[in-house]
Coordinates of C-alpha atoms in Angstrom, one line a residue:
X86 CA 0.0 0.0 0.0
X87 CA 1.4 3.5 -0.8
X88 CA 2.6 5.6 2.1
X89 CA 0.6 8.6 3.2
X90 CA 3.1 10.9 1.6
X91 CA 2.8 9.0 -1.7
X92 CA -1.0 9.1 -1.5
X93 CA -0.9 12.9 -1.0
X94 CA 1.6 13.5 -3.8
X95 CA -0.7 11.4 -6.1
X96 CA -3.5 13.9 -5.6
X97 CA -1.7 16.3 -8.0
X98 CA -3.0 14.2 -10.8
X99 CA -6.6 13.9 -9.5
X100 CA -9.4 16.0 -10.9
X101 CA -10.2 17.4 -7.4
X102 CA -6.8 18.1 -6.0
X103 CA -8.0 21.1 -4.0
X104 CA -11.3 19.6 -2.9
X105 CA -10.6 16.7 -0.7
X106 CA -12.9 15.6 2.2
X107 CA -11.6 17.7 5.1
X108 CA -11.6 15.1 7.9
X109 CA -10.1 12.4 5.8
X110 CA -7.4 14.8 4.4
X111 CA -6.4 16.0 7.9
X112 CA -5.9 12.3 9.0
X113 CA -3.9 11.6 5.9
X114 CA -1.8 14.7 6.4
X115 CA -1.0 13.8 10.0
X116 CA 0.2 10.4 8.9
X117 CA 2.3 12.0 6.2
X118 CA 3.7 14.4 8.8
X119 CA 4.8 11.4 10.9
X120 CA 6.5 9.8 7.9
X121 CA 8.2 13.1 7.0
X122 CA 9.5 13.6 10.5
X123 CA 10.7 10.0 10.8
X124 CA 12.5 10.3 7.4
X125 CA 14.2 13.6 8.1
X126 CA 14.9 13.5 11.8
X127 CA 18.1 11.5 11.5
X128 CA 19.3 13.0 8.3
X129 CA 19.0 16.7 9.1
X130 CA 20.9 17.8 12.2
X131 CA 19.0 21.0 12.8
X132 CA 15.7 19.1 12.9
X133 CA 17.1 16.4 15.2
X134 CA 18.3 19.1 17.6
X135 CA 15.0 20.9 17.5
X136 CA 13.2 17.6 18.3
X137 CA 15.5 16.8 21.2
X138 CA 15.4 20.2 22.7
X139 CA 11.6 20.5 22.5
X140 CA 11.0 16.9 23.6
X141 CA 9.0 16.0 20.5
X142 CA 9.5 12.3 19.8
X143 CA 6.5 11.9 17.5
X144 CA 3.7 13.8 15.8
X145 CA 0.3 13.3 17.5
X146 CA -1.3 16.6 16.5
X147 CA -0.5 19.8 14.5
X148 CA 0.7 21.4 17.8
X149 CA 3.7 19.0 17.8
X150 CA 4.9 20.5 14.6
X151 CA 5.3 24.1 15.9
X152 CA 8.5 23.5 17.9
X153 CA 10.0 21.7 14.8
X154 CA 9.5 24.6 12.4
X155 CA 12.5 26.4 10.9
X156 CA 12.6 30.1 10.6
X157 CA 12.5 31.6 7.0
X158 CA 16.0 32.9 7.9
X159 CA 17.4 29.4 8.7
X160 CA 18.3 28.8 5.1
X161 CA 20.6 31.8 5.0
X162 CA 22.0 31.4 8.5
X163 CA 25.6 30.8 7.2
X164 CA 28.2 33.5 8.0
X165 CA 28.8 35.6 4.9
X166 CA 32.5 35.3 5.5
X167 CA 32.4 31.6 4.4
X168 CA 31.6 32.9 0.9
X169 CA 33.7 36.0 0.8
X170 CA 36.6 34.0 2.3
X171 CA 36.2 31.0 0.0
X172 CA 35.5 28.5 2.8
X173 CA 33.6 26.1 0.6
X174 CA 34.1 23.1 2.9
X175 CA 32.6 25.1 5.8
X176 CA 29.7 26.3 3.6
X177 CA 29.0 22.7 2.7
X178 CA 29.1 21.8 6.3
X179 CA 26.5 24.4 7.0
X180 CA 24.4 23.1 4.1
X181 CA 24.4 19.6 5.5
X182 CA 22.9 20.9 8.8
X183 CA 19.7 22.1 7.0
X184 CA 19.3 19.5 4.2
X185 CA 19.6 15.8 3.5
X186 CA 23.0 16.4 1.8
X187 CA 25.8 14.4 3.4
X188 CA 29.3 16.0 3.6
X189 CA 30.8 13.2 1.5
X190 CA 28.2 13.7 -1.3
X191 CA 29.8 16.8 -2.7
X192 CA 33.4 17.4 -3.9
X193 CA 34.4 21.0 -3.2
X194 CA 38.1 20.6 -4.0
X195 CA 39.2 23.4 -6.2
X196 CA 36.0 25.5 -6.0
X197 CA 36.7 29.1 -6.9
X198 CA 33.3 30.9 -6.3
X199 CA 29.8 30.4 -5.1
X200 CA 28.5 29.6 -8.6
X201 CA 30.9 26.7 -8.9
X202 CA 29.9 25.6 -5.4
X203 CA 26.2 25.4 -6.4
X204 CA 27.2 23.6 -9.6
X205 CA 29.1 21.0 -7.5
X206 CA 26.0 20.5 -5.3
X207 CA 23.8 20.1 -8.4
X208 CA 26.3 17.6 -9.9
X209 CA 25.9 15.5 -6.8
X210 CA 22.2 15.0 -7.4
X211 CA 20.8 17.9 -5.5
X212 CA 19.4 21.3 -6.6
X213 CA 20.2 24.2 -4.3
X214 CA 17.5 26.8 -5.2
X215 CA 18.3 30.3 -4.0
X216 CA 16.1 33.2 -3.1
X217 CA 17.2 36.7 -3.9
X218 CA 18.6 38.5 -0.9
X219 CA 18.6 42.3 -0.6
X220 CA 21.0 42.1 2.4
X221 CA 23.7 40.4 0.3
X222 CA 22.8 36.9 1.6
X223 CA 20.7 34.4 -0.3
X224 CA 18.8 31.4 1.0
X225 CA 19.9 28.0 -0.2
X226 CA 16.9 25.5 -0.4
X227 CA 17.8 22.0 -1.2
X228 CA 15.7 19.8 -3.6
X229 CA 16.4 16.3 -4.8
X230 CA 15.4 14.6 -8.0
X231 CA 12.0 13.6 -6.5
X232 CA 11.2 17.2 -5.5
X233 CA 12.0 18.4 -9.0
X234 CA 9.9 15.7 -10.6
X235 CA 7.0 16.6 -8.3
X236 CA 7.3 20.3 -9.2
X237 CA 7.1 19.3 -12.9
X238 CA 3.9 17.2 -12.2
X239 CA 2.4 20.3 -10.5
X240 CA 2.9 22.6 -13.5
X241 CA 1.8 19.9 -16.0
X242 CA -1.4 19.1 -14.1
X243 CA -2.5 22.3 -12.3
X244 CA -1.4 25.3 -14.4
X245 CA -4.3 27.7 -14.5
X246 CA -6.4 25.7 -12.0
X247 CA -9.4 25.6 -11.5
X248 CA -9.6 25.2 -15.3
X249 CA -6.2 23.6 -15.9
X250 CA -4.6 23.9 -19.3
X251 CA -3.9 20.7 -21.3
X252 CA -0.2 20.1 -21.8
X253 CA -0.1 21.2 -25.4
X254 CA 2.8 22.9 -27.2
X255 CA 0.7 25.5 -29.0
X256 CA 2.2 28.9 -28.0
X257 CA 5.0 31.2 -29.0
X258 CA 7.1 31.7 -25.8
X259 CA 8.8 34.6 -24.1
X260 CA 10.7 34.1 -20.9
X261 CA 11.8 37.3 -19.2
X262 CA 14.6 35.5 -17.5
X263 CA 18.2 34.3 -18.0
X264 CA 18.9 31.1 -19.8
X265 CA 19.7 29.2 -16.6
X266 CA 20.4 29.6 -12.9
X267 CA 19.6 28.0 -9.5
X268 CA 16.3 29.8 -9.0
X269 CA 13.0 27.9 -9.0
X270 CA 11.3 30.6 -11.1
X271 CA 13.9 30.1 -13.9
X272 CA 13.5 26.3 -13.9
X273 CA 9.7 26.8 -13.7
X274 CA 9.5 29.1 -16.7
X275 CA 11.7 26.8 -18.7
X276 CA 9.6 23.8 -17.8
X277 CA 6.4 25.7 -18.7
X278 CA 7.9 26.5 -22.1
X279 CA 8.8 22.8 -22.6
X280 CA 5.1 21.9 -21.9
X281 CA 3.1 24.8 -23.4
X282 CA 5.3 26.4 -26.1
X283 CA 6.0 25.3 -29.6
X284 CA 9.5 23.8 -30.0
X285 CA 12.1 26.3 -31.1
X286 CA 9.8 29.3 -30.6
X287 CA 10.8 30.5 -27.2
X288 CA 12.8 33.7 -26.7
X289 CA 14.8 34.6 -23.6
X290 CA 15.6 37.9 -22.0
X291 CA 19.3 36.9 -22.2
X292 CA 21.3 33.8 -23.2
X293 CA 23.6 34.4 -20.2
X294 CA 23.2 32.3 -17.0
X295 CA 22.2 34.0 -13.8
X296 CA 25.3 34.1 -11.6
X297 CA 24.8 33.9 -7.8
X298 CA 28.1 35.7 -7.2
X299 CA 27.0 38.7 -9.2
X300 CA 23.6 38.8 -7.4
X301 CA 25.3 38.7 -4.0
X302 CA 28.0 41.2 -4.7
X303 CA 25.6 43.7 -6.2
X304 CA 23.3 43.4 -3.1
X305 CA 26.3 43.8 -0.8
X306 CA 27.6 46.9 -2.6
X307 CA 24.1 48.4 -2.5
X308 CA 24.0 47.9 1.2
X309 CA 27.4 49.5 1.7
X310 CA 26.3 52.4 -0.5
X311 CA 23.3 52.9 1.7
X312 CA 25.5 52.7 4.8
X313 CA 28.0 55.2 3.3
X314 CA 30.9 52.7 3.4
X315 CA 31.4 52.1 -0.3
X316 CA 34.4 53.8 -1.9
X317 CA 34.0 56.3 -4.8
X318 CA 35.8 53.8 -7.1
X319 CA 33.5 51.0 -6.1
X320 CA 30.4 53.2 -6.7
X321 CA 31.7 54.4 -10.1
X322 CA 32.5 50.8 -11.3
X323 CA 29.1 49.6 -10.1
X324 CA 27.2 52.4 -11.8
X325 CA 29.1 51.8 -15.1
X326 CA 28.5 48.1 -15.0
X327 CA 24.8 48.6 -14.0
X328 CA 24.4 51.1 -16.8
X329 CA 25.8 48.7 -19.4
X330 CA 23.7 45.9 -18.2
X331 CA 20.6 48.0 -18.1
X332 CA 21.2 49.1 -21.7
X333 CA 21.8 45.5 -22.8
X334 CA 18.6 44.2 -21.2
X335 CA 16.7 47.2 -22.4
X336 CA 17.6 46.3 -26.0
X337 CA 16.5 42.7 -25.3
X338 CA 13.2 43.8 -23.9
X339 CA 12.6 46.1 -27.0
X340 CA 13.1 43.1 -29.3
X341 CA 10.7 41.0 -27.3
X342 CA 8.2 43.9 -27.3
X343 CA 8.4 44.1 -31.1
X344 CA 8.0 40.4 -31.4
X345 CA 5.0 40.2 -29.1
X346 CA 3.3 43.1 -30.9
X347 CA 3.8 41.3 -34.2
X348 CA 2.4 38.0 -32.9
X349 CA -0.3 39.1 -30.5
X350 CA -3.1 37.5 -32.5
X351 CA -1.7 34.1 -31.8
X352 CA -1.4 32.2 -28.5
X353 CA 1.6 33.3 -26.5
X354 CA 3.4 32.2 -23.3
X355 CA 4.7 35.2 -21.4
X356 CA 6.6 34.5 -18.2
X357 CA 8.5 36.8 -15.9
X358 CA 8.8 38.3 -12.4
X359 CA 6.5 41.2 -11.6
X360 CA 9.0 44.0 -12.2
X361 CA 9.9 42.6 -15.7
X362 CA 6.2 42.1 -16.5
X363 CA 5.4 45.7 -15.5
X364 CA 8.2 47.0 -17.8
X365 CA 6.9 44.9 -20.6
X366 CA 3.3 46.0 -20.2
X367 CA 4.4 49.7 -20.2
X368 CA 6.5 49.2 -23.4
X369 CA 3.7 47.4 -25.2
X370 CA 1.2 50.1 -24.3
X371 CA 3.7 52.7 -25.6
X372 CA 3.7 50.8 -28.9
X373 CA -0.1 51.1 -29.1
X374 CA -1.0 47.5 -28.0
X375 CA -4.3 48.1 -26.2
X376 CA -5.3 46.4 -22.9
X377 CA -7.1 43.1 -23.4
X378 CA -5.9 42.6 -27.0
X379 CA -3.8 39.4 -26.6
X380 CA -5.0 36.1 -27.9
X381 CA -7.3 34.5 -25.3
X382 CA -5.2 31.3 -25.2
X383 CA -2.2 33.3 -24.1
X384 CA -0.7 32.0 -20.9
X385 CA 0.9 34.6 -18.5
X386 CA 3.1 33.6 -15.5
X387 CA 4.2 36.3 -13.0
X388 CA 5.3 36.5 -9.4
X389 CA 7.7 37.9 -6.9
X390 CA 5.5 40.4 -5.1
X391 CA 6.6 44.0 -4.7
X392 CA 9.7 43.9 -2.5
X393 CA 10.8 47.4 -1.4
X394 CA 7.9 49.0 -3.1
X395 CA 9.6 49.3 -6.5
X396 CA 6.2 48.9 -8.3
X397 CA 3.2 51.2 -8.1
X398 CA 0.5 50.3 -5.6
X399 CA -1.9 49.5 -8.4
X400 CA 0.4 47.2 -10.4
X401 CA -1.8 44.2 -9.9
X402 CA -4.8 46.1 -11.3
X403 CA -2.6 47.2 -14.3
X404 CA -1.7 43.5 -14.9
X405 CA -5.3 42.5 -14.7
X406 CA -6.3 45.2 -17.2
X407 CA -3.6 44.6 -19.8
X408 CA -3.9 40.8 -19.6
X409 CA -7.7 40.8 -19.5
X410 CA -9.2 37.8 -21.2
X411 CA -6.0 35.6 -21.2
X412 CA -5.1 32.6 -19.1
X413 CA -3.2 33.8 -16.0
X414 CA -1.7 31.8 -13.1
X415 CA -3.0 33.4 -9.9
X416 CA -1.4 32.1 -6.8
X417 CA 0.2 32.8 -3.4
X418 CA 3.4 31.0 -2.8
X419 CA 7.1 31.2 -2.1
X420 CA 10.2 29.2 -3.1
X421 CA 10.0 27.2 0.1
X422 CA 6.7 25.7 -1.0
X423 CA 6.3 23.0 -3.6
X424 CA 3.9 24.6 -6.0
X425 CA 1.6 27.4 -4.7
X426 CA -1.8 28.1 -3.1
X427 CA -3.9 28.6 -6.3
X428 CA -6.7 31.1 -6.6
X429 CA -10.3 29.8 -7.2
X430 CA -13.1 31.6 -8.9
X431 CA -13.8 33.6 -5.7
X432 CA -10.2 34.9 -5.6
X433 CA -9.2 32.9 -2.5
X434 CA -5.9 30.9 -2.5
X435 CA -6.5 27.2 -1.8
X436 CA -3.8 25.4 0.1
X437 CA -2.6 22.3 -1.7
X438 CA -3.2 18.9 0.1
X439 CA 0.5 18.3 0.5
X440 CA 0.8 21.4 2.6
X441 CA -0.4 21.6 6.3
X442 CA -1.1 25.2 7.0
X443 CA -0.2 26.4 10.5
X444 CA -1.3 29.9 11.5
X445 CA 0.9 31.1 14.4
X446 CA 0.9 34.2 16.6
X447 CA 3.4 36.9 15.6
X448 CA 6.4 35.6 17.5
X449 CA 5.8 32.2 15.9
X450 CA 5.2 30.3 19.2
X451 CA 1.5 29.5 19.4
X452 CA -0.7 27.6 17.0
X453 CA -3.9 29.4 16.2
X454 CA -5.5 26.9 13.9
X455 CA -9.2 26.2 14.2
X456 CA -11.6 23.8 12.4
X457 CA -13.9 26.5 11.2
X458 CA -13.7 30.3 10.6
X459 CA -11.0 32.8 9.8
X460 CA -7.8 33.1 11.7
X461 CA -5.2 35.9 11.4
X462 CA -1.6 35.4 12.1
X463 CA 1.9 34.4 10.8
X464 CA 1.8 31.9 8.0
X465 CA 3.7 28.7 8.7
X466 CA 3.4 25.2 7.2
X467 CA 4.7 21.7 6.8
X468 CA 5.1 20.6 3.2
X469 CA 5.1 16.8 3.5
X470 CA 6.1 16.3 -0.2
X471 CA 9.6 17.6 0.3
X472 CA 12.4 15.0 0.3
X473 CA 15.6 17.2 -0.1
X474 CA 14.9 19.2 3.1
X475 CA 12.5 19.4 6.0
X476 CA 9.3 21.1 4.8
X477 CA 8.4 22.9 8.1
X478 CA 8.8 26.6 7.9
X479 CA 7.7 29.9 9.6
X480 CA 7.3 32.6 7.0
X481 CA 7.4 36.4 7.3
X482 CA 3.9 36.8 6.1
X483 CA 0.8 38.0 8.0
X484 CA -2.2 36.2 6.6
X485 CA -5.9 35.5 7.1
X486 CA -6.7 31.8 6.7
X487 CA -10.3 30.6 6.4
X488 CA -10.7 27.0 7.6
X489 CA -14.3 26.8 6.5
X490 CA -15.6 25.9 3.1
X491 CA -14.8 28.5 0.4
X492 CA -17.5 30.6 -1.4
X493 CA -16.6 28.6 -4.5
X494 CA -18.0 25.5 -2.8
X495 CA -14.8 23.7 -2.3
X496 CA -13.4 22.7 1.2
X497 CA -10.9 24.9 2.9
X498 CA -8.5 25.9 4.1
X499 CA -7.9 29.0 2.0
X500 CA -5.6 32.0 2.3
X501 CA -7.5 35.2 1.8
X502 CA -6.1 37.9 -0.5
X503 CA -5.1 40.4 2.2
X504 CA -1.5 39.2 2.6
X505 CA 1.2 41.5 4.1
X506 CA 4.8 41.1 5.2
X507 CA 5.3 41.7 8.9
X508 CA 8.4 43.7 8.0
X509 CA 6.2 46.1 6.0
X510 CA 3.7 46.6 8.9
X511 CA 6.2 48.6 11.1
X512 CA 8.7 47.4 13.6
X513 CA 11.1 44.5 13.3
X514 CA 10.0 41.0 11.9
X515 CA 11.2 38.9 14.8
X516 CA 10.6 35.1 15.2
X517 CA 11.3 33.7 18.6
X518 CA 13.1 30.6 17.4
X519 CA 15.3 32.3 14.8
X520 CA 18.1 33.3 17.1
X521 CA 18.2 29.8 18.7
X522 CA 18.4 28.2 15.3
X523 CA 21.1 30.5 14.0
X524 CA 23.2 30.0 17.2
X525 CA 23.0 26.2 16.8
X526 CA 24.0 26.4 13.1
X527 CA 27.0 28.6 13.9
X528 CA 28.0 26.0 16.5
X529 CA 27.8 23.2 14.0
X530 CA 29.9 25.1 11.5
X531 CA 32.7 26.1 13.9
X532 CA 32.5 23.1 16.2

């Protein structure tokens, strides 16, 4: 008989993925949580330590999961000096505390930079997805081959749910992204093109790969510029390089704009983060392409939120107006989740069955879940599908979760559209367990 985790993963192929009987699903999820805990406890040192310190020896209820959750900062809890100083063996040691990777799995001999380090991890059968870091540090989130396969199943079976698109290669593709790089969005866009775009008809923003080293060094220099510690020469070199890069990407966007304008009467695939999408929309409007004029079978993928308020407050309304009448993926998610919470006809985000939602108080200490009604708090979860790392995480998001049936008629829980970052609500975004977790990780690295 399939395990509980296998049964839940299989729901991605069912016709009612987001509408399972609530009581039966909760029982199956709890069994899957037990399996995930047993599988990861001995392989991931940070989880084992959390379990020992909190006295959790088994999962009897969702409350038992709370002490086992990692902070969203746990996956960038390495000292930055390990990268700037080229201590690749120590960085690997850190990585093995938060993932199923074993120290002997990866050969770091002769590594020269962080890009080569991520390539070595990938060559060993893992995929270290990163999240962008404005502080200069990025998160490294380990996936294994099973996780990548499951992600592909999600996009092939659930793209544009609740009316999923058939996996047909019928569109001309535009990916507002680099050719490659260890980001889930880049892989996701490429996989969507493989499934939904005509072979040989996908254009990229750039043929160059995304380099983690450039991403981190740019973020670090911006931070030093804000602090007033960057030298004039560093600022001058940065501005020159940024200007050249901006000019190059501007020319690439202009070519894509011309191509979209010339093919807008046929089905298209347009994928890119929100800031790239906004730039594209403004350029298409400037060329005289009216709102709502793209072919109705066009598929649009976007994401990334509005970090640091770089987009206007009404950017989502502008997206909806320009892409009126096309197929859009509407979701709430993050790189730490397999797939996303997808929006139904009522505009609420349905939590996928492989994710156990855990609404916590602001410090991340107390579970607020209920069987019925709406609960406000910090979004946390256990993703039982993950194999390359522990799927329990406390996010930085303040959410409203409705545990009742949705207005669309499907069972809950659903995340309501009013989602905010605690860091944007004033004050500091502090999670009680974060300092403890970071202290333990530092001890493991230097011990």
